[in-house]
Short mmCIF file of C-alpha atoms in Angstrom, two decimals:
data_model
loop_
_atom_site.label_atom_id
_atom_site.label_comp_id
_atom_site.label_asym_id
_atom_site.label_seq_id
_atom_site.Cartn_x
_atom_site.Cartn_y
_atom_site.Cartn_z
CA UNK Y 1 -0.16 33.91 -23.28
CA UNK Y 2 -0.25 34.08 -27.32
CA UNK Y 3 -2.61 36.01 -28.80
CA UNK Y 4 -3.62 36.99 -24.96
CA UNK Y 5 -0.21 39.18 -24.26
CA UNK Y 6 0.03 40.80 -27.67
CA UNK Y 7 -2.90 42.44 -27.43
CA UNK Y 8 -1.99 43.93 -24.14
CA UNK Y 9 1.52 44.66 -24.71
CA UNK Y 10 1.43 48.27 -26.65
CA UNK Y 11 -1.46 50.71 -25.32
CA UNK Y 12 -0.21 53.16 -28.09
CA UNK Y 13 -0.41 50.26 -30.74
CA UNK Y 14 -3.95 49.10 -29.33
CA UNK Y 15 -4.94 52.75 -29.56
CA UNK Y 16 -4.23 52.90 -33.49
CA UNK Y 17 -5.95 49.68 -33.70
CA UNK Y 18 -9.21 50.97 -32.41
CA UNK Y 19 -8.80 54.35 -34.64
CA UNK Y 20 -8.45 52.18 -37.83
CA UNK Y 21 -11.65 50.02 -36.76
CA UNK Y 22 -14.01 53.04 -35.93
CA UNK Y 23 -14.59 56.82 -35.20
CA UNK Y 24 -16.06 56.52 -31.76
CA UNK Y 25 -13.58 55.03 -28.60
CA UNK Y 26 -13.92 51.26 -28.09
CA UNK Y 27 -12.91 49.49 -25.45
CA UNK Y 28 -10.38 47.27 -25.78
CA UNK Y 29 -8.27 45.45 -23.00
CA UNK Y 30 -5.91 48.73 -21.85
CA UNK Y 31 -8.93 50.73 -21.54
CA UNK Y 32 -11.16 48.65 -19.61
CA UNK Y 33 -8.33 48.63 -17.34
CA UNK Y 34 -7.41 52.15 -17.40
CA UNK Y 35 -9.04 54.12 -14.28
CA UNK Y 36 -8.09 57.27 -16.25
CA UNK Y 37 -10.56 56.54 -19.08
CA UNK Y 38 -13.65 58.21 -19.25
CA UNK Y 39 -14.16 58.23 -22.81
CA UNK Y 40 -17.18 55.93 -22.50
CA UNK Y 41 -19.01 57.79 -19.59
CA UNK Y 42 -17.24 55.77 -17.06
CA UNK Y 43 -15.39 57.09 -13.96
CA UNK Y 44 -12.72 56.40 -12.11
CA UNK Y 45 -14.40 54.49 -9.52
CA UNK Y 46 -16.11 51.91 -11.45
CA UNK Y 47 -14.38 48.92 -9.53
CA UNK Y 48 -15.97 50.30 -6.27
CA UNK Y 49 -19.76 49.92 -7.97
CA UNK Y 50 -21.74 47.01 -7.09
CA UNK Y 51 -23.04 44.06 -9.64
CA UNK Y 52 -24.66 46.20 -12.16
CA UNK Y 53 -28.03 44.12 -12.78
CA UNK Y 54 -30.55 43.66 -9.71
CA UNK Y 55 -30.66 39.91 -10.09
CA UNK Y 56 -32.83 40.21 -6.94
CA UNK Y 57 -35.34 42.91 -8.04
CA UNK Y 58 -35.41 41.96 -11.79
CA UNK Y 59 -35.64 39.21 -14.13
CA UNK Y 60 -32.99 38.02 -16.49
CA UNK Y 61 -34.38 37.75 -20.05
CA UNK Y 62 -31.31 36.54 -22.19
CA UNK Y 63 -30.59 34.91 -25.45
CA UNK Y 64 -26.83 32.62 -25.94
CA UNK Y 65 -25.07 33.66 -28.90
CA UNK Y 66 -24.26 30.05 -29.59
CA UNK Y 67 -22.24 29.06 -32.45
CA UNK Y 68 -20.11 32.45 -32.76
CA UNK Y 69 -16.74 31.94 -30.97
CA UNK Y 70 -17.22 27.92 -30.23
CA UNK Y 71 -17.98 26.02 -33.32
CA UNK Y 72 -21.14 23.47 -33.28
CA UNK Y 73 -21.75 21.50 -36.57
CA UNK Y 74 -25.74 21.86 -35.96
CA UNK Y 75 -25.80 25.74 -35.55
CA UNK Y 76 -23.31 26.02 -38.45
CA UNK Y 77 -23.35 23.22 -40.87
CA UNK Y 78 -22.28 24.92 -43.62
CA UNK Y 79 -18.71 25.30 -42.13
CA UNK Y 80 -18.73 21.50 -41.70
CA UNK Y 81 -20.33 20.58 -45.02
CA UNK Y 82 -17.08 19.66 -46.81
CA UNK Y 83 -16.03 16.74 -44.11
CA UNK Y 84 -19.99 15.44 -44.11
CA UNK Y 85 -18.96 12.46 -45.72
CA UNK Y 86 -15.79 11.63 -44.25
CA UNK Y 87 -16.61 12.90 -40.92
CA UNK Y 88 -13.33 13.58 -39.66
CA UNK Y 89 -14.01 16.82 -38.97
CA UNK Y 90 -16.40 16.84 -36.23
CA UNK Y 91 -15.43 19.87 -33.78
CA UNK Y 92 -13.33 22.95 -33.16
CA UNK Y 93 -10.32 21.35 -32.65
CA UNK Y 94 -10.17 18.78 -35.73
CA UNK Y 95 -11.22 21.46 -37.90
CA UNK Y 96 -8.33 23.86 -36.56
CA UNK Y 97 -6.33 20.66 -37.05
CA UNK Y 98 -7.69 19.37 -40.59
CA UNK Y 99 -7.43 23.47 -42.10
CA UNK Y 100 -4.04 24.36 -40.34
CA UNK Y 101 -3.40 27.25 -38.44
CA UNK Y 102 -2.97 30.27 -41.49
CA UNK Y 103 -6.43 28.68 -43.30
CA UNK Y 104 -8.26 28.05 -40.39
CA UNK Y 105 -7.63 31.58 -39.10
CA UNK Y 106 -8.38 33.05 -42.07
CA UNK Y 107 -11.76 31.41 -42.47
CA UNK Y 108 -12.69 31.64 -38.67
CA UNK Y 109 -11.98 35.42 -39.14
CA UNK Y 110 -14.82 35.24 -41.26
CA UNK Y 111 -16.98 33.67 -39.51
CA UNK Y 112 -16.31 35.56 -35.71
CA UNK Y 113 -16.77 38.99 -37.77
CA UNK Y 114 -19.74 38.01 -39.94
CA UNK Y 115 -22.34 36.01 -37.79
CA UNK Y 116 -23.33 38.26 -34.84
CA UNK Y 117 -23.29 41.80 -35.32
CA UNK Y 118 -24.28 45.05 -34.06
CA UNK Y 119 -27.59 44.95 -35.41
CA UNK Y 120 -27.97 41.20 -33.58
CA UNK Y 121 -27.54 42.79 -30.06
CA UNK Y 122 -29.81 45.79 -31.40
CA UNK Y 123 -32.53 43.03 -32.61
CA UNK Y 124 -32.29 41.31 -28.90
CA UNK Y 125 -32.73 44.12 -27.12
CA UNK Y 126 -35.65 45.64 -29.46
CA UNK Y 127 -37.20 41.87 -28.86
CA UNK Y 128 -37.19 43.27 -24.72
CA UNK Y 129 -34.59 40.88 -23.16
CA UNK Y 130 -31.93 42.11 -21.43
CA UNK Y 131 -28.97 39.84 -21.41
CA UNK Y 132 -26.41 37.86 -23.48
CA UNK Y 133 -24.70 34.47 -22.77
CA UNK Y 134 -21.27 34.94 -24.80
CA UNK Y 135 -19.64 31.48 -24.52
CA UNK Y 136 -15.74 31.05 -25.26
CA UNK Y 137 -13.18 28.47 -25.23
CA UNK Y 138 -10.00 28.94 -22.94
CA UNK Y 139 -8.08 28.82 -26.23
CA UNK Y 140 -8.97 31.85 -26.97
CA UNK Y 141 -7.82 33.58 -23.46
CA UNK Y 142 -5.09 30.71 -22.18
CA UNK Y 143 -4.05 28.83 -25.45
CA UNK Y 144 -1.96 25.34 -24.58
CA UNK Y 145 0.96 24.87 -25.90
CA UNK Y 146 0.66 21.73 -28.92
CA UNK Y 147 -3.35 22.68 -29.55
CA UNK Y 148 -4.47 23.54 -32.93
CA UNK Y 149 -6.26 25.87 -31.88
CA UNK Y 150 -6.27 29.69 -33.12
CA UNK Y 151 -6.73 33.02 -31.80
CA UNK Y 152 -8.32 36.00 -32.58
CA UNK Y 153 -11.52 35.78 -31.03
CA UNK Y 154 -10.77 38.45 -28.16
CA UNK Y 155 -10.87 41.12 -30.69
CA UNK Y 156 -14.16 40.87 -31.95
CA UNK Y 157 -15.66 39.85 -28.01
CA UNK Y 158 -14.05 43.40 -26.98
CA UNK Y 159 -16.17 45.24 -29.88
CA UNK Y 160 -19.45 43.07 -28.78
CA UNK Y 161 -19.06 44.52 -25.10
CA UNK Y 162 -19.54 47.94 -26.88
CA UNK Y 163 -22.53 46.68 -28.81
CA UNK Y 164 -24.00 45.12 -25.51
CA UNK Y 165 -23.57 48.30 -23.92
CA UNK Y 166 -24.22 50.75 -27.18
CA UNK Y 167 -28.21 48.04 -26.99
CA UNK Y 168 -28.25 47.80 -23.35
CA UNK Y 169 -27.62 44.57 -22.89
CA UNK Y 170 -25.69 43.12 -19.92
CA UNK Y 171 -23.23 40.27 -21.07
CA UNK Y 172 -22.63 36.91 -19.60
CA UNK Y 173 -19.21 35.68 -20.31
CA UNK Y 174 -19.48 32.15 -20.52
CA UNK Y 175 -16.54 29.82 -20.42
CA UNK Y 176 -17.96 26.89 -22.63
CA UNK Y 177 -14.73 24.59 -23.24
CA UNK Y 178 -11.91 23.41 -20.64
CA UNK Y 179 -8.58 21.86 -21.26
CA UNK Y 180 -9.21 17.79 -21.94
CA UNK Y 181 -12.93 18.73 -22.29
CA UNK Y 182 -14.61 18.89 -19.16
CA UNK Y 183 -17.54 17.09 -21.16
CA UNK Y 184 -16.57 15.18 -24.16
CA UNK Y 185 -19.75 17.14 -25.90
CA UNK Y 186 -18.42 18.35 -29.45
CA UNK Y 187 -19.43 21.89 -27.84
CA UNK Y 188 -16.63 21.64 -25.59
CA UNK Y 189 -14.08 22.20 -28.46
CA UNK Y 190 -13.45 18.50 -28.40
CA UNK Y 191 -16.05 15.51 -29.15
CA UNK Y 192 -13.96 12.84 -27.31
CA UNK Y 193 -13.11 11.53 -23.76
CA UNK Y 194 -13.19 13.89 -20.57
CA UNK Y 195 -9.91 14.45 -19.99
CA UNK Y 196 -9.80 17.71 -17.61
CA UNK Y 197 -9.15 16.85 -14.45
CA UNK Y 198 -5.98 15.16 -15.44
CA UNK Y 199 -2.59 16.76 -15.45
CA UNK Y 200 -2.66 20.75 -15.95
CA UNK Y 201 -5.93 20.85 -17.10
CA UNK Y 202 -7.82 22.45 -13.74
CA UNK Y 203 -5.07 24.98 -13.13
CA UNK Y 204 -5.31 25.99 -16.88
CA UNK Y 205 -8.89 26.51 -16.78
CA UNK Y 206 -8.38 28.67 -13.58
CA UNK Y 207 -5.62 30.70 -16.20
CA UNK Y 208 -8.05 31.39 -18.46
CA UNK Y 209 -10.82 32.50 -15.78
CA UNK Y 210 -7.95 35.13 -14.72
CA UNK Y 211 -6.99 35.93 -17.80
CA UNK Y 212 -10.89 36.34 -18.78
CA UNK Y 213 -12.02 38.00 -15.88
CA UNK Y 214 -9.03 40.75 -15.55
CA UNK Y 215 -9.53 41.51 -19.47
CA UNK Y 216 -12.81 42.83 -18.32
CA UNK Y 217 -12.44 43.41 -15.00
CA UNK Y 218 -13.09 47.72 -16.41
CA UNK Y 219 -16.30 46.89 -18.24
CA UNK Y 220 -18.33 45.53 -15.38
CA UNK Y 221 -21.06 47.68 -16.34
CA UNK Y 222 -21.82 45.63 -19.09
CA UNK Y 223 -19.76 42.20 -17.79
CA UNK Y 224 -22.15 41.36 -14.84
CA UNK Y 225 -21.08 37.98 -14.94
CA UNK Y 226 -18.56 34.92 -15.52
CA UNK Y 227 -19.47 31.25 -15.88
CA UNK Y 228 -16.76 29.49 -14.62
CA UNK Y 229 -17.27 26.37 -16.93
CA UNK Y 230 -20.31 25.24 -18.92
CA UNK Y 231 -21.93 21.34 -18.42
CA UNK Y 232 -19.02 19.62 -16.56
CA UNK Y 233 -20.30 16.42 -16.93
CA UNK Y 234 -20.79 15.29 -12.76
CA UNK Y 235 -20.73 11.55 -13.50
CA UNK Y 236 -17.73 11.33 -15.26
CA UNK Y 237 -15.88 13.64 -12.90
CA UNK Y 238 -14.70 13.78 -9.72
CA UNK Y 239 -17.54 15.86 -8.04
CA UNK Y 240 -15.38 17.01 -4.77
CA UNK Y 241 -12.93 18.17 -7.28
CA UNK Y 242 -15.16 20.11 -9.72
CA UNK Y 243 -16.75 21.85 -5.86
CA UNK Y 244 -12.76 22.53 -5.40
CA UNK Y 245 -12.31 24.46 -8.97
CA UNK Y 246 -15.85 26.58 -8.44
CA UNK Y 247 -14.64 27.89 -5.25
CA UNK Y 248 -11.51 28.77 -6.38
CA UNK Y 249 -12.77 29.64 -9.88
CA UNK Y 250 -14.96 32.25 -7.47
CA UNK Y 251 -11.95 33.73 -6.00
CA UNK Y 252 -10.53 34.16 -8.97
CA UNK Y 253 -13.16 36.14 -10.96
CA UNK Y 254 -13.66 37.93 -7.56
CA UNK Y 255 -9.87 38.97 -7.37
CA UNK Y 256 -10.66 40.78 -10.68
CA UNK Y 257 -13.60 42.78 -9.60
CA UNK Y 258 -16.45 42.46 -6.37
CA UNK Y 259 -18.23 43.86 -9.16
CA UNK Y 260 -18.68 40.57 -11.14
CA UNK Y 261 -21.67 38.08 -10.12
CA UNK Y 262 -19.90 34.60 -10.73
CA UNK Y 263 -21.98 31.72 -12.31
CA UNK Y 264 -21.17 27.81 -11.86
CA UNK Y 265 -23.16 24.90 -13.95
CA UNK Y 266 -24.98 22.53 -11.94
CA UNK Y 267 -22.69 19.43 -13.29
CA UNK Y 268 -26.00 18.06 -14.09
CA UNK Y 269 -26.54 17.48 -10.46
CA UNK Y 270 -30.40 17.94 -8.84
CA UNK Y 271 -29.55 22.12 -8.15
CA UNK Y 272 -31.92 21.97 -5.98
CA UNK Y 273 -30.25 19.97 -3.17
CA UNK Y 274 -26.66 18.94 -4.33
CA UNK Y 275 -25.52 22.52 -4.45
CA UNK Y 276 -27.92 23.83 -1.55
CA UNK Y 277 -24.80 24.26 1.23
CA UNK Y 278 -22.31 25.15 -1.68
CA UNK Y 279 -20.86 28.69 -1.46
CA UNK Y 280 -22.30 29.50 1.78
CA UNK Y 281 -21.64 33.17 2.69
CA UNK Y 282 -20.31 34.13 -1.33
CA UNK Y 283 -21.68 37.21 -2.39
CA UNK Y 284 -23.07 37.17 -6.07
CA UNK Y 285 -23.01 33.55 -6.53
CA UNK Y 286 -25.33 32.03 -9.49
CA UNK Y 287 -26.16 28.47 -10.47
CA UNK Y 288 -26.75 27.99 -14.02
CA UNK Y 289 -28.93 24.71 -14.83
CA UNK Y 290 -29.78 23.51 -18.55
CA UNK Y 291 -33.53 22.45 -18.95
CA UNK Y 292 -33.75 20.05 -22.47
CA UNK Y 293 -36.54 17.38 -23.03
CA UNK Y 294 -34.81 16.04 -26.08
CA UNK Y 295 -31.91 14.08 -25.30
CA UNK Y 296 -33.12 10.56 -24.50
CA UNK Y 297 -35.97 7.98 -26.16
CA UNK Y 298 -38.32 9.12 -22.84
CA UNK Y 299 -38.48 12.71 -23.34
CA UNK Y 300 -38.75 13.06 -27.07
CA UNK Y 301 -41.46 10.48 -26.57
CA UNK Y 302 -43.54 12.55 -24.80
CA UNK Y 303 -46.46 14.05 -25.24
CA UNK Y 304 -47.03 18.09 -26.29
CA UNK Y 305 -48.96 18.80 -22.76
CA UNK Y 306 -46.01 16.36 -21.01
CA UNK Y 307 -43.49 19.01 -22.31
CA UNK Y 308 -45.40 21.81 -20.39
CA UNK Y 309 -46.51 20.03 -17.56
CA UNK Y 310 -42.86 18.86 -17.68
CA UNK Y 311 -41.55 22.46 -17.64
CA UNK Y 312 -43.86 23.96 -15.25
CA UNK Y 313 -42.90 21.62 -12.58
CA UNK Y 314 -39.46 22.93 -12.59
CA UNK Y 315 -41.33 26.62 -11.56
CA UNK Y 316 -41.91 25.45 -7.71
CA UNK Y 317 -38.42 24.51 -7.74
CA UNK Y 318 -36.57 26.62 -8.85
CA UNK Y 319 -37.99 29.11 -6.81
CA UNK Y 320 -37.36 27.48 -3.50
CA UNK Y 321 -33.45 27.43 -4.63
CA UNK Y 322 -31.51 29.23 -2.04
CA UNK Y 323 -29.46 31.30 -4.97
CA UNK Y 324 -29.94 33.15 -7.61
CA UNK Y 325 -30.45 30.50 -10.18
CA UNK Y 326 -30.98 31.04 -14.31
CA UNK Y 327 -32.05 28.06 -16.82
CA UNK Y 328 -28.88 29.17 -18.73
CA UNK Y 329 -30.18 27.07 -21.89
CA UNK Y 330 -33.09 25.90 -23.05
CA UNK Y 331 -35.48 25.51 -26.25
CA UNK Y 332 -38.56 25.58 -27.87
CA UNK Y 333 -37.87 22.15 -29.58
CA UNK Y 334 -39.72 19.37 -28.48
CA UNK Y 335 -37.70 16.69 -30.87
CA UNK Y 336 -33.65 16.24 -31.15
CA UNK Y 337 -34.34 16.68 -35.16
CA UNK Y 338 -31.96 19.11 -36.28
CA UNK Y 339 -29.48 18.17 -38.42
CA UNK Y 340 -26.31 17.05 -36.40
CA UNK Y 341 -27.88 18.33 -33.30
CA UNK Y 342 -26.53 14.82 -31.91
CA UNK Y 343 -23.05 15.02 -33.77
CA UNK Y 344 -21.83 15.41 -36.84
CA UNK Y 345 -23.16 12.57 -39.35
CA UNK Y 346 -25.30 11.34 -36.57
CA UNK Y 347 -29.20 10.44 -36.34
CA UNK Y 348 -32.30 11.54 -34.64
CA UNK Y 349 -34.14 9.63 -31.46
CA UNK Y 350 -37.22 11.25 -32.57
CA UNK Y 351 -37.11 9.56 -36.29
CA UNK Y 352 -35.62 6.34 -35.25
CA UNK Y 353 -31.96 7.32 -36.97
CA UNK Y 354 -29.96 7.72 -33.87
CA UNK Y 355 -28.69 4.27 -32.26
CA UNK Y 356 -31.08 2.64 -29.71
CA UNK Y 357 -34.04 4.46 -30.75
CA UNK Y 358 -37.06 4.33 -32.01
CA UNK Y 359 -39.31 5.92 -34.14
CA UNK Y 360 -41.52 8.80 -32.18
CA UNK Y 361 -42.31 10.60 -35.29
CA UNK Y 362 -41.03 12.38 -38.64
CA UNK Y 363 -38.32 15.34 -38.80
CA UNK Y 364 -40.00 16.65 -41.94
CA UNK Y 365 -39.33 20.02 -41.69
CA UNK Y 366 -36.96 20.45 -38.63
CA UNK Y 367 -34.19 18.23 -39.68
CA UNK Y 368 -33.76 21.49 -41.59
CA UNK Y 369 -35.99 24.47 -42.70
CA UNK Y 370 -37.28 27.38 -41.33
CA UNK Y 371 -40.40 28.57 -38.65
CA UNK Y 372 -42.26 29.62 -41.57
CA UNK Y 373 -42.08 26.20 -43.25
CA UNK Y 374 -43.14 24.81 -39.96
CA UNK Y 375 -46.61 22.74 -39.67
CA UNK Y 376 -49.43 24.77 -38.09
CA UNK Y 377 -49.57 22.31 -35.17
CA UNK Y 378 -45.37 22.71 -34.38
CA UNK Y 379 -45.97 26.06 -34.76
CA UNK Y 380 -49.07 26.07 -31.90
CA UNK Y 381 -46.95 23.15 -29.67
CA UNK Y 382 -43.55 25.54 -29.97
CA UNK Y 383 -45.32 28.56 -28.93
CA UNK Y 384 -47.49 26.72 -26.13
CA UNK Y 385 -44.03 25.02 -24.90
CA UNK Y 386 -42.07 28.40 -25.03
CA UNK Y 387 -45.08 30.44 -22.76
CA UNK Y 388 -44.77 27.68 -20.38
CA UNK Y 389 -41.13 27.66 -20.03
CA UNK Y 390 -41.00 31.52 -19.44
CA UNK Y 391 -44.15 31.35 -16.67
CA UNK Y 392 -41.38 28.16 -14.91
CA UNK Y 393 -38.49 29.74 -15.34
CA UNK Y 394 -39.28 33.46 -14.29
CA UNK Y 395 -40.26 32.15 -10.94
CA UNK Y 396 -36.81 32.53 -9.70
CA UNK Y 397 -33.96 34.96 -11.47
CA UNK Y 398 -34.34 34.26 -14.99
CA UNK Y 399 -33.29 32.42 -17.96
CA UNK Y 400 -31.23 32.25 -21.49
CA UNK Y 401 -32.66 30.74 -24.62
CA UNK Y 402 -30.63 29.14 -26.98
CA UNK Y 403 -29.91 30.00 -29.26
CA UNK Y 404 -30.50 33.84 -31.13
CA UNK Y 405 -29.83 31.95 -34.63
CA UNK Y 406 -28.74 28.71 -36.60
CA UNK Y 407 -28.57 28.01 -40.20
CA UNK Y 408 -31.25 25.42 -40.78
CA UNK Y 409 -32.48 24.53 -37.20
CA UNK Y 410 -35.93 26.49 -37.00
CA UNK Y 411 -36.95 25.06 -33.27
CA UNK Y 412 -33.54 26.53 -31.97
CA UNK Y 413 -33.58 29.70 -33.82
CA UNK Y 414 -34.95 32.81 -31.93
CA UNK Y 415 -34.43 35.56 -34.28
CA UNK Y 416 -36.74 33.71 -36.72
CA UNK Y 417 -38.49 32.27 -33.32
CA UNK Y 418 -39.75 35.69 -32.71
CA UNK Y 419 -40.57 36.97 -36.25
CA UNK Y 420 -42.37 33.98 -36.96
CA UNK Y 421 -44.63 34.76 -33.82
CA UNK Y 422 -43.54 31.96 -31.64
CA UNK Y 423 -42.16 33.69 -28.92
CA UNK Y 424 -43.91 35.81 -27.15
CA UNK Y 425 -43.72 39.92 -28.29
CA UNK Y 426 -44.07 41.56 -25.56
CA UNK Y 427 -42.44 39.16 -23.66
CA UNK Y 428 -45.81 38.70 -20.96
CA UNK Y 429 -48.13 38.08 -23.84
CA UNK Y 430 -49.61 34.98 -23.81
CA UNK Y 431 -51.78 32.49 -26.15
CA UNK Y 432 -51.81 29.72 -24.37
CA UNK Y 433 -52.26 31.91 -20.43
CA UNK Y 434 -52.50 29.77 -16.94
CA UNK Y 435 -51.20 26.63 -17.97
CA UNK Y 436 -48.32 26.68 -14.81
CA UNK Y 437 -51.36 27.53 -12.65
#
């Protein structure tokens, strides 16, 4: 594939590449593959190991580096600003579109190089967690012929493997958009109709799992795991068919390496009895299930203590799923506020501006801001929220918040989350102790 094949076709070129970038070996594509390499500390046998994080014995602590290598117009308005009044730029692929393929390269570049770095993955691991969620679109690994698209991206994921490993961080790859958008969300790539699961679009996405999955296939000591496709929506897809593409999207990862733990989104189905037969006998098999109370007139209209009683509910449950299960996503907001959280140019439910709603309360500072600016009483109702979700959640494998940063969105953004003493430091400390009891 372009972009995909070039970087694999010269191991002497790729070799120069990663001289010019930095002293010490990195691994890039030929050299995750290469049994000979042991330039990193790896041997020869690395494919033989098992999954190398105890998802039985420990707990996944993980952060999603949202934003990074799949737009979204709320984590990143800034990109977006200059189409806020026209609004016909509203994604990944009208902005690749709108820009063209030389500009939009050049100022995605930017962006891919510039807003996580190596001293991100040092701050998440410093913070105790223990895991990244890394989500990509199948452009960047199976590009289709006639999409705007660009490439690139697989450059700067193979340097963050090094700073996952160089923090000690294990890495979720996390494949967040589909062909036709398995989702119609504007994080799919595509704010539009679902259109995967017409024409090519399934086999595609099982290209890009293979191409994905044997990139790495030699870094499994820091690649634990694979999500085979983030938030197909169930009830605008064929179910039986999405079942179909997890088990072979399983095979497929598993062709790569036994050493990868493979992790399928619940399709917003109940995960604790739709999937219960699903994958019966798979080794390393994960569900990943996203826990908002945002996203309709109900749940932003309830109350702080309905939020936790809310969240701790989902403890019990989780932890009588029969797999390894991780809330994948999830937040310390409480309100949909952020700017263009629902879409570019579009309203709040919690304010009233978003259609059919009604007004809850105001967005004053967390339409945008930052947790310092926060009121006293968000502050306490964040923090009480976020203790609550980590007692529910850790009562099975684990969990991933998201997001590590945004540019304005203070009840999404963890770095500032954390400095602002709203999530817990250590991780077991709590203010607000027992309320899941």
């Amino acid at each position: 594939m372009t972009g995909f094949g070039s970087l694999l076709r010269s191991a002497t070129a790729i070799l120069a590449l990663v001289s010019n970038v930095r002293a010490a070996p990195t691994l890039y594509a030929s050299n995750f593959n290469d049994p000979s390499n042991t330039t990193n500390g790896h041997d020869s046998q690395l494919d033989k190991r098992a999954v190398a994080f105890d998802y039985n014995g420990q707990k996944v602590r993980g952060v999603n580096l949202g934003g990074w290598f799949v737009l979204e117009p709320w984590i990143t308005p800034s990109i977006f600003e200059e189409w806020s009044t026209s609004q016909t730029v509203v994604d990944e692929y009208t902005y690749t579109k709108t820009l063209g393929k030389a500009e939009a390269s050049s100022r995605l570049s930017s962006h891919w190089n510039t807003w996580i770095t190596q001293d991100d993955f040092n701050a998440i691991a410093k913070a105790g967690l223990n895991h990244v969620r890394i989500p990509i679109g199948y452009w960047a690994v199976a590009p289709v012929d006639g999409d705007p698209y660009v490439q690139g991206q697989l450059d700067v994921l193979d340097q963050a493997i090094n700073w996952a490993r160089s923090a000690g961080l294990k890495v979720m790859l996390d494949l967040h958009g589909a062909p036709g958008s398995q989702n119609g969300f504007d994080n799919s790539g595509r704010l539009g109709p679902v259109e995967w699961q017409q024409g090519d679009s399934v086999s595609q996405t099982l290209t890009a799992l293979e191409n994905l999955s044997n990139r790495y296939k030699g870094a499994t000591d820091v690649v634990t795991a694979i999500e085979l496709l983030n938030e197909p929506l169930g009830s605008s897809l064929d179910l039986a068919g999405v079942q179909d593409f997890y088990s072979k999207g399983y095979q497929t990862v598993k062709a790569a390496s036994s050493n990868f733990a493979v992790t399928f989104h619940d399709a917003f189905q109940d995960f604790s009895t739709y999937w219960t037969g699903f994958g019966s006998g798979d080794d390393d098999l994960m569900i990943d299930t996203h826990q908002y109370q945002i996203f309709s007139p109900a749940e932003v209209g309830r109350s702080p203590s309905e939020h936790v009683s809310t969240a701790c509910a989902l403890g019990p449950k989780l932890k009588s799923t029969n797999k390894w299960i991780v809330v994948g996503e999830w937040t310390g907001a409480q309100t949909d506020c952020a700017k263009w959280l629902n879409g570019l140019g579009k309203g709040a439910r919690y304010d009233g501006t978003f259609p059919e709603s009604s007004y809850t309360g105001t967005c004053d500072g967390k339409y945008t801001g930052t947790v310092n600016d926060l009121s006293s009483n968000d502050k306490d109702n964040i923090r009480s929220y976020v203790e609550a979700q980590l007692d529910a959640y850790e009562q099975h494998t684990g969990w991933f918040f998201w997001t590590w940063k945004t540019e304005s969105a203070p009840e999404w953004h963890l770095k500032d989350l954390i400095a602002g003493g709203l999530f817990p430091q250590p991780l077991d400390s709590r203010q607000h102790p027992g309320q899941c009891n």
